[in-house]
Amino acid sequence: MTSANEIPDIVIGRLPIYLRALTQLAQQGHEITSSHELGQRLGISSAQIRKDLSHFGEFGKQGTGYQISHLQQQLKQILQVNREWPMIVVGAGDLGRAIAHYGGFVERGFRVVSLFDSDPAKINTGSGDLKVRDAAHMADFVREHNIKIAMVAVPATHAQAVCNTLVEAGVRAILNYAPITLSVPDTVHVQYIDPVTHLQRMTYYLE
Amino acid sequence: MTSANEIPDIVIGRLPIYLRALTQLAQQGHEITSSHELGQRLGISSAQIRKDLSHFGEFGKQGTGYQISHLQQQLKQILQVNREWPMIVVGAGDLGRAIAHYGGFVERGFRVVSLFDSDPAKINTGSGDLKVRDAAHMADFVREHNIKIAMVAVPATHAQAVCNTLVEAGVRAILNYAPITLSVPDTVHVQYIDPVTHLQRMTYYLE
């Protein structure tokens, strides 16, 4: 169901890209930017950026640009990442372990708090928070720790069943690395990471 | 530069999703499908699917649906994945190694043929095609083997320099896992995989 003043999801999808670019600019010592400069960096028109941001109010003045730290804070608040979301990773294969150990989550609003697998050969390997736990205890963990976000890196044949368990336990956002489209209730959000779809989108254009 | 009859990139971006769903249907024993069934599975309207496919000709008849194997073949041809593209992976950290060993490329048109890193502690680790090679030899390898596609899984601070080297050596499509926007000539295609942008797009909607 969409209402007339609901912001299009495609606009929401660009906000994290803007936030990432602003963070990079800040790291490079910039304090002020413009829709033109952001657009140049991102390959997006400055008009599009101004229009996207206008959904959320006024962030800059014509001719003076945006104060980067202010716009960063506003975008973090809009995206609700001015906090730390605990997440679990399901699947402790090469990819699942690489995701679980990825160092780039914490500074952007997320922390992997546990890693699950159903393979007895993997359970209890690793250490600390990322010691692999038995997937049989996954639903209880989600409920006890009020986990809302999960990353799924299990084989395609298992992904829907894992997803069903997660959703029933209370997960509301799934980042799915398995190359299948998941079926979820309307109250649950799914995003997909499948490198092959990106690669195939590019080979279309190759000579 | 876009011409009037150029197919929008957003349409091209959906074709791999259609191809993936068709492959899944075929694996489940289906021979015929419809824009309605595909749409249900993908959360895309059947009208959108018909419109997207109509850019490329007639694939089905009103009322009789699509023959899955035929539509798969057509989409593979359009996307130029009815062949095998050799690719390299740059960056042999956890993520780079997980990508290089991912088993899902070959059946979908791609093969990782080499893995590079500049860290002496990583060079020559691993085995076979995926023994880590010295990044100093990367440009020569790209030229000698006519590599057009690379996956970049190096730290953000190194990604642009790696990208420049790849492009100069002849790479025309980059799948970038580093969380920065790359600057490339118009003749080069870049796609991005940054899990945090997907996560932040979902937290917007969470209570």
Short mmCIF file of C-alpha atoms in Angstrom, two decimals:
data_model
loop_
_atom_site.label_atom_id
_atom_site.label_comp_id
_atom_site.label_asym_id
_atom_site.label_seq_id
_atom_site.Cartn_x
_atom_site.Cartn_y
_atom_site.Cartn_z
CA MET A 1 0.00 0.00 0.00
CA THR A 2 1.42 3.39 -0.95
CA SER A 3 0.06 6.74 0.10
CA ALA A 4 0.31 9.95 -1.91
CA ASN A 5 3.03 11.46 0.27
CA GLU A 6 5.06 8.28 0.71
CA ILE A 7 8.62 8.73 -0.47
CA PRO A 8 9.51 6.43 -3.39
CA ASP A 9 11.73 3.51 -2.39
CA ILE A 10 14.13 4.40 -5.20
CA VAL A 11 14.77 7.73 -3.44
CA ILE A 12 15.37 5.93 -0.14
CA GLY A 13 17.79 3.68 -2.02
CA ARG A 14 19.92 6.66 -3.06
CA LEU A 15 20.23 8.15 0.44
CA PRO A 16 22.85 5.60 1.60
CA ILE A 17 24.89 6.45 -1.51
CA TYR A 18 24.73 10.14 -0.64
CA LEU A 19 25.67 9.39 2.96
CA ARG A 20 28.64 7.31 1.84
CA ALA A 21 29.88 10.08 -0.47
CA LEU A 22 29.49 12.68 2.27
CA THR A 23 31.48 10.51 4.66
CA GLN A 24 34.23 10.20 2.08
CA LEU A 25 34.25 13.98 1.51
CA ALA A 26 34.46 14.59 5.26
CA GLN A 27 37.36 12.14 5.56
CA GLN A 28 39.11 14.09 2.82
CA GLY A 29 38.77 17.24 4.91
CA HIS A 30 35.86 18.94 3.14
CA GLU A 31 33.28 20.80 5.22
CA ILE A 32 30.94 22.09 2.52
CA THR A 33 29.69 20.44 -0.64
CA SER A 34 27.08 21.09 -3.32
CA SER A 35 24.59 19.02 -5.25
CA HIS A 36 26.82 19.67 -8.25
CA GLU A 37 29.94 18.25 -6.56
CA LEU A 38 28.05 15.26 -5.16
CA GLY A 39 26.48 14.64 -8.54
CA GLN A 40 29.85 14.72 -10.28
CA ARG A 41 31.23 12.18 -7.84
CA LEU A 42 28.26 9.86 -8.09
CA GLY A 43 27.26 10.18 -11.73
CA ILE A 44 23.84 11.46 -10.68
CA SER A 45 22.42 14.80 -11.83
CA SER A 46 22.51 17.63 -9.33
CA ALA A 47 18.79 18.22 -9.99
CA GLN A 48 18.06 14.62 -8.95
CA ILE A 49 20.01 15.04 -5.73
CA ARG A 50 18.24 18.29 -4.85
CA LYS A 51 14.88 16.72 -5.61
CA ASP A 52 15.65 13.61 -3.54
CA LEU A 53 16.75 15.67 -0.54
CA SER A 54 13.80 18.06 -0.84
CA HIS A 55 11.50 15.22 0.27
CA PHE A 56 13.00 15.64 3.75
CA GLY A 57 13.16 19.42 4.10
CA GLU A 58 15.75 22.09 3.46
CA PHE A 59 19.39 21.07 3.88
CA GLY A 60 21.20 23.82 2.03
CA LYS A 61 20.73 27.29 0.68
CA GLN A 62 20.93 28.18 -3.01
CA GLY A 63 24.51 29.23 -3.67
CA THR A 64 25.98 28.24 -0.31
CA GLY A 65 25.83 24.47 -0.63
CA TYR A 66 25.42 21.85 2.07
CA GLN A 67 27.26 21.71 5.37
CA ILE A 68 28.57 18.15 5.18
CA SER A 69 28.45 17.24 8.87
CA HIS A 70 24.88 18.53 9.18
CA LEU A 71 23.67 16.66 6.10
CA GLN A 72 25.41 13.48 7.32
CA GLN A 73 23.60 13.71 10.65
CA GLN A 74 20.26 14.33 8.97
CA LEU A 75 20.67 11.39 6.59
CA LYS A 76 21.73 9.12 9.46
CA GLN A 77 18.61 10.11 11.35
CA ILE A 78 16.35 9.59 8.34
CA LEU A 79 17.88 6.17 7.67
CA GLN A 80 17.82 5.37 11.39
CA VAL A 81 21.52 4.57 11.49
CA ASN A 82 22.38 7.10 14.19
CA ARG A 83 22.39 4.01 16.42
CA GLU A 84 23.84 0.50 16.21
CA TRP A 85 21.70 -2.34 14.85
CA PRO A 86 22.67 -5.84 16.01
CA MET A 87 22.60 -8.35 13.15
CA ILE A 88 23.13 -12.05 12.73
CA VAL A 89 24.74 -13.87 9.81
CA VAL A 90 23.32 -17.24 8.79
CA GLY A 91 25.71 -19.53 6.95
CA ALA A 92 29.33 -19.97 8.01
CA GLY A 93 30.83 -20.91 4.65
CA ASP A 94 33.56 -18.80 3.05
CA LEU A 95 31.15 -15.99 2.21
CA GLY A 96 29.27 -15.99 5.52
CA ARG A 97 32.50 -15.85 7.48
CA ALA A 98 33.87 -13.07 5.28
CA ILE A 99 30.68 -11.06 5.82
CA ALA A 100 30.68 -11.70 9.56
CA HIS A 101 34.25 -10.44 9.82
CA TYR A 102 33.79 -7.44 7.54
CA GLY A 103 35.17 -4.39 9.32
CA GLY A 104 32.98 -1.79 7.64
CA PHE A 105 29.70 -2.27 9.50
CA VAL A 106 30.24 -0.63 12.87
CA GLU A 107 31.01 2.88 11.70
CA ARG A 108 27.91 2.81 9.50
CA GLY A 109 25.32 1.66 12.04
CA PHE A 110 25.55 -2.13 12.26
CA ARG A 111 27.24 -4.87 14.28
CA VAL A 112 27.32 -8.59 13.61
CA VAL A 113 26.55 -10.20 16.96
CA SER A 114 26.34 -13.85 15.99
CA LEU A 115 26.99 -16.34 13.20
CA PHE A 116 24.91 -19.50 12.70
CA ASP A 117 25.25 -22.70 10.71
CA SER A 118 23.62 -26.12 10.81
CA ASP A 119 26.75 -28.06 9.81
CA PRO A 120 28.19 -29.90 12.86
CA ALA A 121 31.67 -29.52 11.32
CA LYS A 122 31.31 -25.72 11.52
CA ILE A 123 29.47 -25.28 14.83
CA ASN A 124 31.75 -24.01 17.62
CA THR A 125 34.54 -23.09 15.20
CA GLY A 126 35.77 -19.48 15.35
CA SER A 127 35.95 -17.39 18.49
CA GLY A 128 34.24 -14.67 20.52
CA ASP A 129 30.92 -13.31 19.26
CA LEU A 130 31.65 -14.94 15.94
CA LYS A 131 32.04 -18.46 17.23
CA VAL A 132 29.64 -20.39 14.99
CA ARG A 133 26.43 -21.28 16.82
CA ASP A 134 24.05 -24.10 16.04
CA ALA A 135 21.27 -22.89 13.73
CA ALA A 136 18.86 -24.90 15.87
CA HIS A 137 19.18 -22.11 18.46
CA MET A 138 18.84 -19.29 15.94
CA ALA A 139 15.17 -18.48 16.48
CA ASP A 140 15.64 -18.33 20.26
CA PHE A 141 18.63 -16.04 19.84
CA VAL A 142 16.66 -13.70 17.57
CA ARG A 143 13.83 -13.49 20.08
CA GLU A 144 16.04 -13.08 23.16
CA HIS A 145 18.19 -10.36 21.61
CA ASN A 146 15.39 -8.68 19.67
CA ILE A 147 17.29 -9.05 16.40
CA LYS A 148 15.57 -7.31 13.47
CA ILE A 149 18.20 -7.77 10.76
CA ALA A 150 19.81 -10.89 9.32
CA MET A 151 22.23 -11.57 6.50
CA VAL A 152 21.64 -14.91 4.81
CA ALA A 153 24.58 -16.65 3.13
CA VAL A 154 23.35 -20.23 2.87
CA PRO A 155 22.94 -22.35 -0.30
CA ALA A 156 19.99 -21.38 -2.50
CA THR A 157 18.21 -24.62 -1.61
CA HIS A 158 18.13 -23.66 2.09
CA ALA A 159 17.52 -19.92 1.85
CA GLN A 160 13.71 -19.89 1.90
CA ALA A 161 13.50 -22.20 4.92
CA VAL A 162 16.06 -20.09 6.82
CA CYS A 163 14.15 -16.97 5.86
CA ASN A 164 10.87 -18.44 7.16
CA THR A 165 12.47 -19.27 10.51
CA LEU A 166 13.96 -15.79 10.80
CA VAL A 167 10.71 -14.04 9.95
CA GLU A 168 8.72 -16.14 12.38
CA ALA A 169 11.20 -15.25 15.12
CA GLY A 170 10.85 -11.52 14.46
CA VAL A 171 13.43 -10.54 11.85
CA ARG A 172 12.12 -7.68 9.68
CA ALA A 173 15.00 -7.03 7.28
CA ILE A 174 16.96 -9.67 5.37
CA LEU A 175 20.01 -9.15 3.21
CA ASN A 176 20.01 -12.27 1.06
CA TYR A 177 23.22 -13.49 -0.57
CA ALA A 178 21.64 -16.68 -1.91
CA PRO A 179 20.82 -16.35 -5.62
CA ILE A 180 17.06 -16.79 -5.31
CA THR A 181 14.14 -14.46 -4.78
CA LEU A 182 12.65 -14.97 -1.31
CA SER A 183 8.99 -14.97 -0.48
CA VAL A 184 8.21 -12.90 2.62
CA PRO A 185 5.22 -11.16 4.23
CA ASP A 186 4.62 -7.48 3.39
CA THR A 187 6.00 -6.48 6.79
CA VAL A 188 9.46 -7.85 5.97
CA HIS A 189 12.06 -6.14 3.79
CA VAL A 190 14.49 -8.07 1.63
CA GLN A 191 17.48 -6.82 -0.28
CA TYR A 192 19.62 -8.98 -2.53
CA ILE A 193 23.31 -9.30 -3.18
CA ASP A 194 24.01 -11.52 -6.15
CA PRO A 195 27.24 -10.60 -7.95
CA VAL A 196 26.17 -12.44 -11.10
CA THR A 197 23.18 -10.16 -11.70
CA HIS A 198 25.56 -7.19 -11.58
CA LEU A 199 28.04 -8.91 -13.90
CA GLN A 200 25.32 -9.83 -16.40
CA ARG A 201 24.06 -6.26 -16.40
CA MET A 202 27.52 -5.20 -17.56
CA THR A 203 28.22 -7.92 -20.14
CA TYR A 204 25.17 -6.67 -22.06
CA TYR A 205 27.26 -3.62 -22.95
CA LEU A 206 30.59 -5.32 -23.71
CA GLU A 207 31.79 -5.73 -27.29
CA MET B 1 25.05 9.70 -24.92
CA THR B 2 21.65 8.02 -25.30
CA SER B 3 19.76 7.52 -28.50
CA ALA B 4 15.99 7.38 -28.83
CA ASN B 5 15.85 3.61 -29.29
CA GLU B 6 18.45 2.76 -26.66
CA ILE B 7 17.05 0.42 -24.02
CA PRO B 8 17.02 1.97 -20.55
CA ASP B 9 19.71 0.57 -18.25
CA ILE B 10 17.09 -0.11 -15.59
CA VAL B 11 15.44 -2.55 -18.02
CA ILE B 12 18.80 -4.24 -18.68
CA GLY B 13 19.22 -4.48 -14.91
CA ARG B 14 16.03 -6.52 -14.57
CA LEU B 15 16.92 -9.08 -17.26
CA PRO B 16 19.39 -10.98 -15.03
CA ILE B 17 16.65 -11.21 -12.38
CA TYR B 18 14.25 -12.68 -14.95
CA LEU B 19 16.93 -15.09 -16.14
CA ARG B 20 17.62 -16.21 -12.58
CA ALA B 21 13.92 -16.81 -11.90
CA LEU B 22 13.54 -18.77 -15.16
CA THR B 23 16.51 -20.95 -14.24
CA GLN B 24 14.94 -21.64 -10.87
CA LEU B 25 11.60 -22.52 -12.51
CA ALA B 26 13.36 -24.85 -14.96
CA GLN B 27 15.19 -26.55 -12.08
CA GLN B 28 11.84 -27.10 -10.42
CA GLY B 29 10.62 -28.89 -13.53
CA HIS B 30 8.51 -26.16 -15.11
CA GLU B 31 8.53 -25.80 -18.92
CA ILE B 32 6.11 -22.91 -19.40
CA THR B 33 5.61 -19.73 -17.39
CA SER B 34 3.75 -16.46 -17.71
CA SER B 35 4.47 -12.82 -16.98
CA HIS B 36 1.92 -13.20 -14.17
CA GLU B 37 3.77 -16.12 -12.55
CA LEU B 38 7.17 -14.46 -12.96
CA GLY B 39 5.78 -11.24 -11.55
CA GLN B 40 4.34 -13.01 -8.51
CA ARG B 41 7.69 -14.62 -7.80
CA LEU B 42 9.66 -11.43 -8.24
CA GLY B 43 7.32 -8.82 -6.81
CA ILE B 44 7.26 -7.05 -10.19
CA SER B 45 4.05 -6.33 -12.11
CA SER B 46 3.32 -8.60 -15.07
CA ALA B 47 2.81 -5.49 -17.22
CA GLN B 48 6.35 -4.36 -16.39
CA ILE B 49 7.78 -7.75 -17.34
CA ARG B 50 5.91 -7.80 -20.66
CA LYS B 51 7.02 -4.26 -21.41
CA ASP B 52 10.66 -5.01 -20.54
CA LEU B 53 10.73 -8.10 -22.75
CA SER B 54 8.94 -6.34 -25.61
CA HIS B 55 12.07 -4.25 -26.18
CA PHE B 56 13.68 -7.39 -27.55
CA GLY B 57 10.90 -8.87 -29.66
CA GLU B 58 8.16 -11.41 -29.13
CA PHE B 59 8.88 -14.18 -26.65
CA GLY B 60 5.41 -15.47 -25.88
CA LYS B 61 1.89 -15.46 -27.22
CA GLN B 62 -1.04 -13.94 -25.38
CA GLY B 63 -2.64 -16.73 -23.37
CA THR B 64 0.01 -19.39 -23.95
CA GLY B 65 2.83 -17.92 -21.86
CA TYR B 66 6.56 -18.23 -22.33
CA GLN B 67 8.47 -21.40 -23.11
CA ILE B 68 11.05 -21.24 -20.32
CA SER B 69 14.02 -22.81 -22.13
CA HIS B 70 13.52 -20.55 -25.14
CA LEU B 71 13.27 -17.40 -23.05
CA GLN B 72 16.35 -18.45 -21.05
CA GLN B 73 18.34 -18.85 -24.25
CA GLN B 74 17.15 -15.51 -25.59
CA LEU B 75 18.02 -13.67 -22.39
CA LYS B 76 21.44 -15.33 -22.25
CA GLN B 77 22.07 -14.17 -25.79
CA ILE B 78 20.90 -10.62 -25.09
CA LEU B 79 23.06 -10.43 -21.96
CA GLN B 80 25.95 -12.11 -23.80
CA VAL B 81 26.29 -14.83 -21.19
CA ASN B 82 25.84 -17.73 -23.64
CA ARG B 83 29.63 -17.99 -23.34
CA GLU B 84 32.15 -17.94 -20.47
CA TRP B 85 33.78 -14.66 -19.44
CA PRO B 86 37.15 -14.95 -17.71
CA MET B 87 37.43 -12.63 -14.72
CA ILE B 88 40.06 -11.69 -12.18
CA VAL B 89 39.59 -10.87 -8.52
CA VAL B 90 41.78 -8.18 -6.98
CA GLY B 91 42.25 -8.39 -3.23
CA ALA B 92 42.88 -11.69 -1.44
CA GLY B 93 41.47 -10.81 1.96
CA ASP B 94 38.56 -12.78 3.45
CA LEU B 95 36.07 -11.28 1.01
CA GLY B 96 38.25 -11.53 -2.10
CA ARG B 97 39.01 -15.17 -1.40
CA ALA B 98 35.35 -15.95 -0.72
CA ILE B 99 34.39 -14.32 -4.03
CA ALA B 100 37.15 -16.11 -5.94
CA HIS B 101 35.96 -19.47 -4.61
CA TYR B 102 32.25 -18.82 -5.09
CA GLY B 103 30.76 -21.77 -6.94
CA GLY B 104 27.91 -19.94 -8.62
CA PHE B 105 29.74 -18.17 -11.45
CA VAL B 106 30.40 -20.89 -14.02
CA GLU B 107 26.83 -21.95 -14.70
CA ARG B 108 25.89 -18.31 -15.23
CA GLY B 109 28.57 -17.25 -17.70
CA PHE B 110 31.68 -16.40 -15.69
CA ARG B 111 34.90 -17.97 -14.42
CA VAL B 112 37.44 -16.53 -12.02
CA VAL B 113 40.80 -17.21 -13.64
CA SER B 114 43.13 -15.40 -11.27
CA LEU B 115 43.37 -13.68 -7.89
CA PHE B 116 45.78 -10.82 -7.17
CA ASP B 117 47.08 -9.06 -4.09
CA SER B 118 50.00 -6.76 -3.34
CA ASP B 119 50.63 -8.13 0.18
CA PRO B 120 53.79 -10.31 0.20
CA ALA B 121 52.23 -12.36 3.01
CA LYS B 122 49.37 -13.36 0.67
CA ILE B 123 51.21 -13.78 -2.64
CA ASN B 124 51.65 -17.44 -3.61
CA THR B 125 49.20 -18.68 -0.97
CA GLY B 126 46.31 -20.81 -2.22
CA SER B 127 46.53 -23.27 -5.09
CA GLY B 128 45.75 -23.82 -8.75
CA ASP B 129 44.25 -20.94 -10.73
CA LEU B 130 43.46 -19.26 -7.44
CA LYS B 131 46.99 -19.18 -6.12
CA VAL B 132 47.41 -15.50 -5.22
CA ARG B 133 49.51 -13.66 -7.76
CA ASP B 134 51.52 -10.49 -7.26
CA ALA B 135 49.43 -7.44 -8.19
CA ALA B 136 52.54 -6.04 -9.86
CA HIS B 137 51.86 -8.53 -12.68
CA MET B 138 48.13 -7.80 -12.88
CA ALA B 139 48.17 -5.41 -15.85
CA ASP B 140 50.29 -7.83 -17.90
CA PHE B 141 47.95 -10.68 -17.06
CA VAL B 142 44.90 -8.63 -18.12
CA ARG B 143 46.53 -7.78 -21.45
CA GLU B 144 47.84 -11.28 -22.16
CA HIS B 145 44.55 -12.98 -21.38
CA ASN B 146 42.32 -10.26 -22.81
CA ILE B 147 40.45 -9.93 -19.50
CA LYS B 148 37.48 -7.56 -19.71
CA ILE B 149 35.95 -8.06 -16.26
CA ALA B 150 37.41 -7.62 -12.76
CA MET B 151 36.02 -7.85 -9.26
CA VAL B 152 37.70 -5.46 -6.85
CA ALA B 153 37.78 -6.37 -3.15
CA VAL B 154 40.57 -4.15 -1.85
CA PRO B 155 40.39 -1.51 0.92
CA ALA B 156 38.59 1.70 -0.06
CA THR B 157 41.86 3.61 0.05
CA HIS B 158 43.34 1.42 -2.72
CA ALA B 159 40.30 0.89 -4.92
CA GLN B 160 40.67 3.88 -7.26
CA ALA B 161 44.34 3.14 -7.98
CA VAL B 162 43.56 -0.53 -8.69
CA CYS B 163 40.69 0.55 -10.91
CA ASN B 164 42.94 2.89 -12.89
CA THR B 165 45.47 0.12 -13.49
CA LEU B 166 42.75 -2.28 -14.60
CA VAL B 167 41.17 0.20 -16.97
CA GLU B 168 44.48 1.13 -18.52
CA ALA B 169 45.18 -2.55 -19.13
CA GLY B 170 41.87 -3.04 -20.92
CA VAL B 171 39.26 -4.01 -18.32
CA ARG B 172 35.82 -2.71 -19.32
CA ALA B 173 33.58 -3.92 -16.48
CA ILE B 174 34.33 -3.65 -12.77
CA LEU B 175 32.33 -5.08 -9.92
CA ASN B 176 33.51 -2.99 -6.99
CA TYR B 177 33.17 -4.29 -3.43
CA ALA B 178 35.05 -1.36 -1.89
CA PRO B 179 32.65 1.15 -0.33
CA ILE B 180 33.53 4.09 -2.56
CA THR B 181 32.30 5.43 -5.88
CA LEU B 182 34.93 4.91 -8.57
CA SER B 183 35.78 7.39 -11.28
CA VAL B 184 36.09 5.72 -14.71
CA PRO B 185 35.96 6.71 -18.39
CA ASP B 186 32.60 6.50 -20.19
CA THR B 187 33.72 3.32 -21.92
CA VAL B 188 33.97 1.42 -18.63
CA HIS B 189 31.04 -0.01 -16.66
CA VAL B 190 31.05 -0.20 -12.88
CA GLN B 191 28.60 -1.95 -10.59
CA TYR B 192 28.76 -1.79 -6.81
CA ILE B 193 28.28 -4.28 -4.03
CA ASP B 194 28.18 -2.59 -0.65
CA PRO B 195 26.06 -4.47 1.88
CA VAL B 196 25.72 -1.40 4.09
CA THR B 197 23.85 0.59 1.44
CA HIS B 198 21.32 -2.27 1.25
CA LEU B 199 21.05 -2.48 5.03
CA GLN B 200 20.53 1.27 5.39
CA ARG B 201 17.83 1.18 2.73
CA MET B 202 15.95 -1.27 4.96
CA THR B 203 16.49 0.37 8.35
CA TYR B 204 14.62 3.41 7.01
CA TYR B 205 11.47 1.28 7.17
CA LEU B 206 12.04 -0.42 10.53
CA GLU B 207 10.07 0.63 13.59
#
